[in-house]
PDB file of C-alpha atoms in Angstrom:
ATOM      1  CA  MET A  16      56.173  25.369 -67.233  1.00 87.00           C
ATOM      2  CA  PHE A  17      57.252  24.905 -63.807  1.00 97.00           C
ATOM      3  CA  LYS A  18      61.091  23.765 -64.997  1.00 97.00           C
ATOM      4  CA  THR A  19      62.345  20.855 -62.980  1.00 97.00           C
ATOM      5  CA  ASN A  20      66.171  19.884 -62.541  1.00 97.00           C
ATOM      6  CA  GLU A  21      68.158  18.086 -60.421  1.00 97.00           C
ATOM      7  CA  TYR A  22      71.578  17.744 -59.062  1.00 96.00           C
ATOM      8  CA  PHE A  23      73.614  15.059 -56.553  1.00 97.00           C
ATOM      9  CA  ASP A  24      72.038  12.335 -58.275  1.00 96.00           C
ATOM     10  CA  GLY A  25      68.497  13.676 -57.622  1.00 97.00           C
ATOM     11  CA  LYS A  26      69.118  13.983 -53.921  1.00 98.00           C
ATOM     12  CA  VAL A  27      68.219  17.890 -54.304  1.00 98.00           C
ATOM     13  CA  LYS A  28      65.695  18.731 -56.692  1.00 98.00           C
ATOM     14  CA  SER A  29      64.272  22.312 -57.475  1.00 98.00           C
ATOM     15  CA  MET A  30      61.602  23.830 -59.724  1.00 98.00           C
ATOM     16  CA  ALA A  31      62.058  27.242 -61.042  1.00 98.00           C
ATOM     17  CA  PHE A  32      59.164  29.820 -61.119  1.00 98.00           C
ATOM     18  CA  THR A  33      58.998  33.890 -61.091  1.00 97.00           C
ATOM     19  CA  THR A  34      58.056  36.370 -58.276  1.00 96.00           C
ATOM     20  CA  PRO A  35      57.347  40.366 -58.663  1.00 94.00           C
ATOM     21  CA  ASP A  36      61.198  40.417 -57.544  1.00 90.00           C
ATOM     22  CA  GLY A  37      63.098  37.670 -60.189  1.00 93.00           C
ATOM     23  CA  PRO A  38      63.382  33.989 -60.530  1.00 97.00           C
ATOM     24  CA  ALA A  39      62.773  31.573 -57.891  1.00 98.00           C
ATOM     25  CA  THR A  40      63.467  27.847 -57.449  1.00 98.00           C
ATOM     26  CA  LEU A  41      61.632  25.648 -54.755  1.00 98.00           C
ATOM     27  CA  GLY A  42      63.218  22.523 -53.746  1.00 98.00           C
ATOM     28  CA  VAL A  43      63.792  19.933 -51.539  1.00 98.00           C
ATOM     29  CA  MET A  44      66.856  18.224 -50.209  1.00 98.00           C
ATOM     30  CA  ALA A  45      67.278  14.330 -48.873  1.00 98.00           C
ATOM     31  CA  PRO A  46      69.796  13.882 -45.995  1.00 98.00           C
ATOM     32  CA  GLY A  47      73.254  14.172 -47.290  1.00 98.00           C
ATOM     33  CA  GLU A  48      75.990  16.860 -47.337  1.00 98.00           C
ATOM     34  CA  TYR A  49      75.817  19.384 -50.084  1.00 98.00           C
ATOM     35  CA  GLU A  50      77.924  22.204 -52.021  1.00 98.00           C
ATOM     36  CA  PHE A  51      76.523  24.843 -54.341  1.00 97.00           C
ATOM     37  CA  GLY A  52      78.195  27.756 -55.764  1.00 97.00           C
ATOM     38  CA  THR A  53      76.100  30.972 -56.399  1.00 97.00           C
ATOM     39  CA  SER A  54      76.197  32.882 -59.617  1.00 97.00           C
ATOM     40  CA  THR A  55      73.739  35.826 -58.010  1.00 97.00           C
ATOM     41  CA  VAL A  56      72.860  36.629 -54.472  1.00 97.00           C
ATOM     42  CA  GLU A  57      70.642  34.188 -52.982  1.00 97.00           C
ATOM     43  CA  TYR A  58      68.166  34.308 -50.085  1.00 98.00           C
ATOM     44  CA  MET A  59      67.270  30.769 -48.914  1.00 98.00           C
ATOM     45  CA  THR A  60      64.255  30.466 -46.535  1.00 98.00           C
ATOM     46  CA  VAL A  61      64.380  26.904 -45.062  1.00 98.00           C
ATOM     47  CA  VAL A  62      60.341  25.965 -45.630  1.00 98.00           C
ATOM     48  CA  TYR A  63      59.754  22.679 -44.115  1.00 98.00           C
ATOM     49  CA  GLY A  64      62.644  20.723 -41.844  1.00 98.00           C
ATOM     50  CA  HIS A  65      66.000  22.383 -41.036  1.00 97.00           C
ATOM     51  CA  MET A  66      69.522  22.901 -42.257  1.00 98.00           C
ATOM     52  CA  THR A  67      73.186  23.038 -40.926  1.00 98.00           C
ATOM     53  CA  VAL A  68      75.144  25.740 -43.493  1.00 98.00           C
ATOM     54  CA  LEU A  69      78.040  26.618 -43.349  1.00 98.00           C
ATOM     55  CA  LEU A  70      78.256  30.282 -44.906  1.00 98.00           C
ATOM     56  CA  PRO A  71      81.299  31.214 -47.286  1.00 97.00           C
ATOM     57  CA  GLY A  72      84.437  32.947 -45.467  1.00 93.00           C
ATOM     58  CA  GLU A  73      82.478  31.392 -42.081  1.00 96.00           C
ATOM     59  CA  THR A  74      84.460  28.424 -40.225  1.00 96.00           C
ATOM     60  CA  GLU A  75      81.706  27.820 -37.713  1.00 98.00           C
ATOM     61  CA  TRP A  76      78.160  25.921 -38.965  1.00 98.00           C
ATOM     62  CA  GLU A  77      74.774  27.491 -38.795  1.00 98.00           C
ATOM     63  CA  HIS A  78      71.376  25.878 -37.957  1.00 98.00           C
ATOM     64  CA  PHE A  79      68.465  27.175 -39.565  1.00 98.00           C
ATOM     65  CA  GLU A  80      65.062  26.448 -38.998  1.00 97.00           C
ATOM     66  CA  SER A  81      61.193  26.331 -41.098  1.00 95.00           C
ATOM     67  CA  PHE A  82      61.043  29.869 -42.089  1.00 95.00           C
ATOM     68  CA  ASP A  83      64.604  30.944 -41.483  1.00 98.00           C
ATOM     69  CA  THR A  84      66.232  33.013 -44.201  1.00 98.00           C
ATOM     70  CA  PHE A  85      69.785  33.073 -44.877  1.00 98.00           C
ATOM     71  CA  MET A  86      71.101  35.108 -47.628  1.00 98.00           C
ATOM     72  CA  VAL A  87      74.613  33.634 -49.913  1.00 98.00           C
ATOM     73  CA  GLU A  88      76.640  36.215 -51.755  1.00 97.00           C
ATOM     74  CA  LYS A  89      77.334  36.077 -55.181  1.00 97.00           C
ATOM     75  CA  ASP A  90      79.889  33.818 -56.876  1.00 97.00           C
ATOM     76  CA  ALA A  91      80.178  32.306 -53.604  1.00 98.00           C
ATOM     77  CA  LYS A  92      80.703  28.708 -52.329  1.00 97.00           C
ATOM     78  CA  PHE A  93      78.042  27.472 -49.449  1.00 98.00           C
ATOM     79  CA  ARG A  94      77.980  23.847 -48.063  1.00 98.00           C
ATOM     80  CA  LEU A  95      74.766  22.469 -46.205  1.00 98.00           C
ATOM     81  CA  LYS A  96      74.508  19.252 -44.106  1.00 98.00           C
ATOM     82  CA  ILE A  97      70.556  18.041 -44.287  1.00 98.00           C
ATOM     83  CA  GLU A  98      69.135  15.512 -41.458  1.00 98.00           C
ATOM     84  CA  GLN A  99      65.975  14.785 -42.811  1.00 98.00           C
ATOM     85  CA  ASP A 100      64.131  15.529 -46.294  1.00 98.00           C
ATOM     86  CA  SER A 101      63.945  19.355 -45.989  1.00 98.00           C
ATOM     87  CA  ALA A 102      62.281  21.857 -48.501  1.00 98.00           C
ATOM     88  CA  TYR A 103      63.361  25.846 -49.296  1.00 98.00           C
ATOM     89  CA  VAL A 104      62.573  28.599 -51.379  1.00 98.00           C
ATOM     90  CA  CYS A 105      65.772  30.843 -53.037  1.00 98.00           C
ATOM     91  CA  LEU A 106      65.245  34.106 -54.186  1.00 98.00           C
ATOM     92  CA  TYR A 107      68.031  35.255 -56.868  1.00 97.00           C
ATOM     93  CA  LYS A 108      68.863  38.977 -57.145  1.00 93.00           C
TER      94      LYS A 108
ATOM     95  CA  MET B  27      64.103  10.152 -55.913  1.00 87.00           C
ATOM     96  CA  PHE B  28      61.372  12.907 -55.297  1.00 97.00           C
ATOM     97  CA  LYS B  29      58.533  12.019 -57.702  1.00 97.00           C
ATOM     98  CA  THR B  30      57.160  15.290 -59.604  1.00 97.00           C
ATOM     99  CA  ASN B  31      53.263  15.070 -60.393  1.00 97.00           C
ATOM    100  CA  GLU B  32      51.734  18.024 -62.567  1.00 97.00           C
ATOM    101  CA  TYR B  33      47.973  18.881 -62.189  1.00 96.00           C
ATOM    102  CA  PHE B  34      45.844  21.353 -64.342  1.00 97.00           C
ATOM    103  CA  ASP B  35      48.222  21.291 -67.742  1.00 96.00           C
ATOM    104  CA  GLY B  36      51.492  22.028 -65.332  1.00 97.00           C
ATOM    105  CA  LYS B  37      49.940  24.797 -64.016  1.00 98.00           C
ATOM    106  CA  VAL B  38      50.392  22.765 -60.621  1.00 98.00           C
ATOM    107  CA  LYS B  39      53.521  21.498 -60.091  1.00 98.00           C
ATOM    108  CA  SER B  40      54.414  18.968 -57.043  1.00 98.00           C
ATOM    109  CA  MET B  41      56.928  16.984 -55.335  1.00 98.00           C
ATOM    110  CA  ALA B  42      56.656  14.427 -53.035  1.00 98.00           C
ATOM    111  CA  PHE B  43      58.630  13.971 -50.053  1.00 98.00           C
ATOM    112  CA  THR B  44      59.181  12.486 -46.700  1.00 97.00           C
ATOM    113  CA  THR B  45      58.708  13.678 -43.015  1.00 96.00           C
ATOM    114  CA  PRO B  46      58.995  12.417 -39.912  1.00 94.00           C
ATOM    115  CA  ASP B  47      54.879  12.914 -39.512  1.00 90.00           C
ATOM    116  CA  GLY B  48      54.245  11.341 -42.701  1.00 93.00           C
ATOM    117  CA  PRO B  49      54.275  12.062 -46.394  1.00 97.00           C
ATOM    118  CA  ALA B  50      54.296  15.443 -47.725  1.00 98.00           C
ATOM    119  CA  THR B  51      54.246  17.395 -50.865  1.00 98.00           C
ATOM    120  CA  LEU B  52      55.949  21.034 -52.008  1.00 98.00           C
ATOM    121  CA  GLY B  53      54.488  22.483 -55.021  1.00 98.00           C
ATOM    122  CA  VAL B  54      53.817  25.474 -56.884  1.00 98.00           C
ATOM    123  CA  MET B  55      50.684  27.410 -58.395  1.00 98.00           C
ATOM    124  CA  ALA B  56      50.955  29.520 -61.340  1.00 98.00           C
ATOM    125  CA  PRO B  57      47.776  32.289 -61.592  1.00 98.00           C
ATOM    126  CA  GLY B  58      44.467  30.699 -62.095  1.00 98.00           C
ATOM    127  CA  GLU B  59      41.764  29.076 -60.185  1.00 98.00           C
ATOM    128  CA  TYR B  60      42.046  25.423 -59.234  1.00 98.00           C
ATOM    129  CA  GLU B  61      39.765  22.705 -57.466  1.00 97.00           C
ATOM    130  CA  PHE B  62      41.012  19.522 -55.542  1.00 97.00           C
ATOM    131  CA  GLY B  63      39.995  16.969 -53.624  1.00 97.00           C
ATOM    132  CA  THR B  64      41.367  15.676 -50.684  1.00 97.00           C
ATOM    133  CA  SER B  65      41.547  11.977 -49.135  1.00 97.00           C
ATOM    134  CA  THR B  66      43.156  12.439 -45.684  1.00 97.00           C
ATOM    135  CA  VAL B  67      43.465  15.548 -44.089  1.00 97.00           C
ATOM    136  CA  GLU B  68      45.445  17.962 -45.281  1.00 97.00           C
ATOM    137  CA  TYR B  69      47.706  20.973 -43.741  1.00 98.00           C
ATOM    138  CA  MET B  70      48.253  23.622 -46.584  1.00 98.00           C
ATOM    139  CA  THR B  71      51.336  26.045 -45.348  1.00 98.00           C
ATOM    140  CA  VAL B  72      51.926  29.059 -48.134  1.00 98.00           C
ATOM    141  CA  VAL B  73      55.404  28.917 -48.350  1.00 98.00           C
ATOM    142  CA  TYR B  74      55.508  31.887 -51.091  1.00 98.00           C
ATOM    143  CA  GLY B  75      53.096  34.224 -52.317  1.00 98.00           C
ATOM    144  CA  HIS B  76      49.183  33.998 -51.125  1.00 97.00           C
ATOM    145  CA  MET B  77      46.519  32.266 -51.587  1.00 98.00           C
ATOM    146  CA  THR B  78      42.578  32.850 -51.646  1.00 98.00           C
ATOM    147  CA  VAL B  79      40.778  29.717 -50.644  1.00 98.00           C
ATOM    148  CA  LEU B  80      37.251  28.705 -50.538  1.00 98.00           C
ATOM    149  CA  LEU B  81      37.450  25.833 -47.403  1.00 98.00           C
ATOM    150  CA  PRO B  82      34.700  23.243 -47.549  1.00 97.00           C
ATOM    151  CA  GLY B  83      31.319  24.003 -46.445  1.00 93.00           C
ATOM    152  CA  GLU B  84      32.411  27.663 -46.487  1.00 96.00           C
ATOM    153  CA  THR B  85      31.045  30.527 -48.401  1.00 96.00           C
ATOM    154  CA  GLU B  86      33.542  32.752 -48.022  1.00 98.00           C
ATOM    155  CA  TRP B  87      36.680  33.267 -49.501  1.00 98.00           C
ATOM    156  CA  GLU B  88      39.732  33.063 -46.887  1.00 98.00           C
ATOM    157  CA  HIS B  89      43.131  34.752 -47.540  1.00 98.00           C
ATOM    158  CA  PHE B  90      46.025  32.995 -46.442  1.00 98.00           C
ATOM    159  CA  GLU B  91      49.832  34.642 -46.937  1.00 97.00           C
ATOM    160  CA  SER B  92      53.444  33.048 -46.339  1.00 95.00           C
ATOM    161  CA  PHE B  93      53.630  30.750 -43.834  1.00 95.00           C
ATOM    162  CA  ASP B  94      49.997  30.432 -43.102  1.00 98.00           C
ATOM    163  CA  THR B  95      48.314  27.470 -42.609  1.00 98.00           C
ATOM    164  CA  PHE B  96      44.847  26.320 -43.491  1.00 98.00           C
ATOM    165  CA  MET B  97      43.030  22.703 -42.871  1.00 98.00           C
ATOM    166  CA  VAL B  98      41.385  20.938 -45.065  1.00 98.00           C
ATOM    167  CA  GLU B  99      39.236  17.604 -43.802  1.00 97.00           C
ATOM    168  CA  LYS B 100      39.746  14.543 -45.518  1.00 97.00           C
ATOM    169  CA  ASP B 101      37.621  13.960 -48.174  1.00 97.00           C
ATOM    170  CA  ALA B 102      36.372  17.005 -48.935  1.00 98.00           C
ATOM    171  CA  LYS B 103      37.139  19.246 -52.067  1.00 97.00           C
ATOM    172  CA  PHE B 104      38.428  23.143 -51.674  1.00 98.00           C
ATOM    173  CA  ARG B 105      38.861  25.760 -54.054  1.00 98.00           C
ATOM    174  CA  LEU B 106      41.955  27.972 -54.605  1.00 98.00           C
ATOM    175  CA  LYS B 107      42.538  31.677 -56.406  1.00 98.00           C
ATOM    176  CA  ILE B 108      46.085  32.019 -57.310  1.00 98.00           C
ATOM    177  CA  GLU B 109      46.977  35.618 -58.415  1.00 98.00           C
ATOM    178  CA  GLN B 110      50.811  34.699 -58.822  1.00 98.00           C
ATOM    179  CA  ASP B 111      53.094  32.101 -58.967  1.00 98.00           C
ATOM    180  CA  SER B 112      52.636  30.718 -55.228  1.00 98.00           C
ATOM    181  CA  ALA B 113      54.245  27.817 -53.372  1.00 98.00           C
ATOM    182  CA  TYR B 114      53.082  25.280 -50.651  1.00 98.00           C
ATOM    183  CA  VAL B 115      54.182  22.917 -48.898  1.00 98.00           C
ATOM    184  CA  CYS B 116      51.355  20.183 -48.263  1.00 98.00           C
ATOM    185  CA  LEU B 117      51.265  17.387 -45.107  1.00 98.00           C
ATOM    186  CA  TYR B 118      49.040  14.328 -45.625  1.00 97.00           C
ATOM    187  CA  LYS B 119      47.574  13.300 -42.032  1.00 93.00           C
TER     188      LYS B 119
END
């Protein structure tokens, strides 16, 4: 019912679900550094832990705590540094 | 790396992760009504959607929205009514 995906040898794992506003995923990331590409606009909300993020076109990393949300534009790449297992909800628009 | 569990024919699915304060799970529930039992104290935080919960020993259902947290005592049963796919983070103490 809820499809699971793994990335980076399982260090990032997500489950897809649906919302009244469109598709979403819920996921967890192990400590590490990751780069993701987007194919839609993404709204990422940290729901546990914290994430340090380099957004597209930026030169400074930003820090996001639990319940912070950041937006990533469509067809862009962004990087994340994770220091402890951290969880997110991502909405695709 | 992140172990997945399914309950209620896959209508509830969770992934285990670790926190500095102990074990945790991140999960999603499809619409339905569920009863769970606890073996530790559980702190459930709604991270997407909403949950209507009958806590142990209570007679009135309580409504919890995103980022609300409720506590369930150890060795107890609690019930949830879910109206749309809803996600949670659960800490075990």
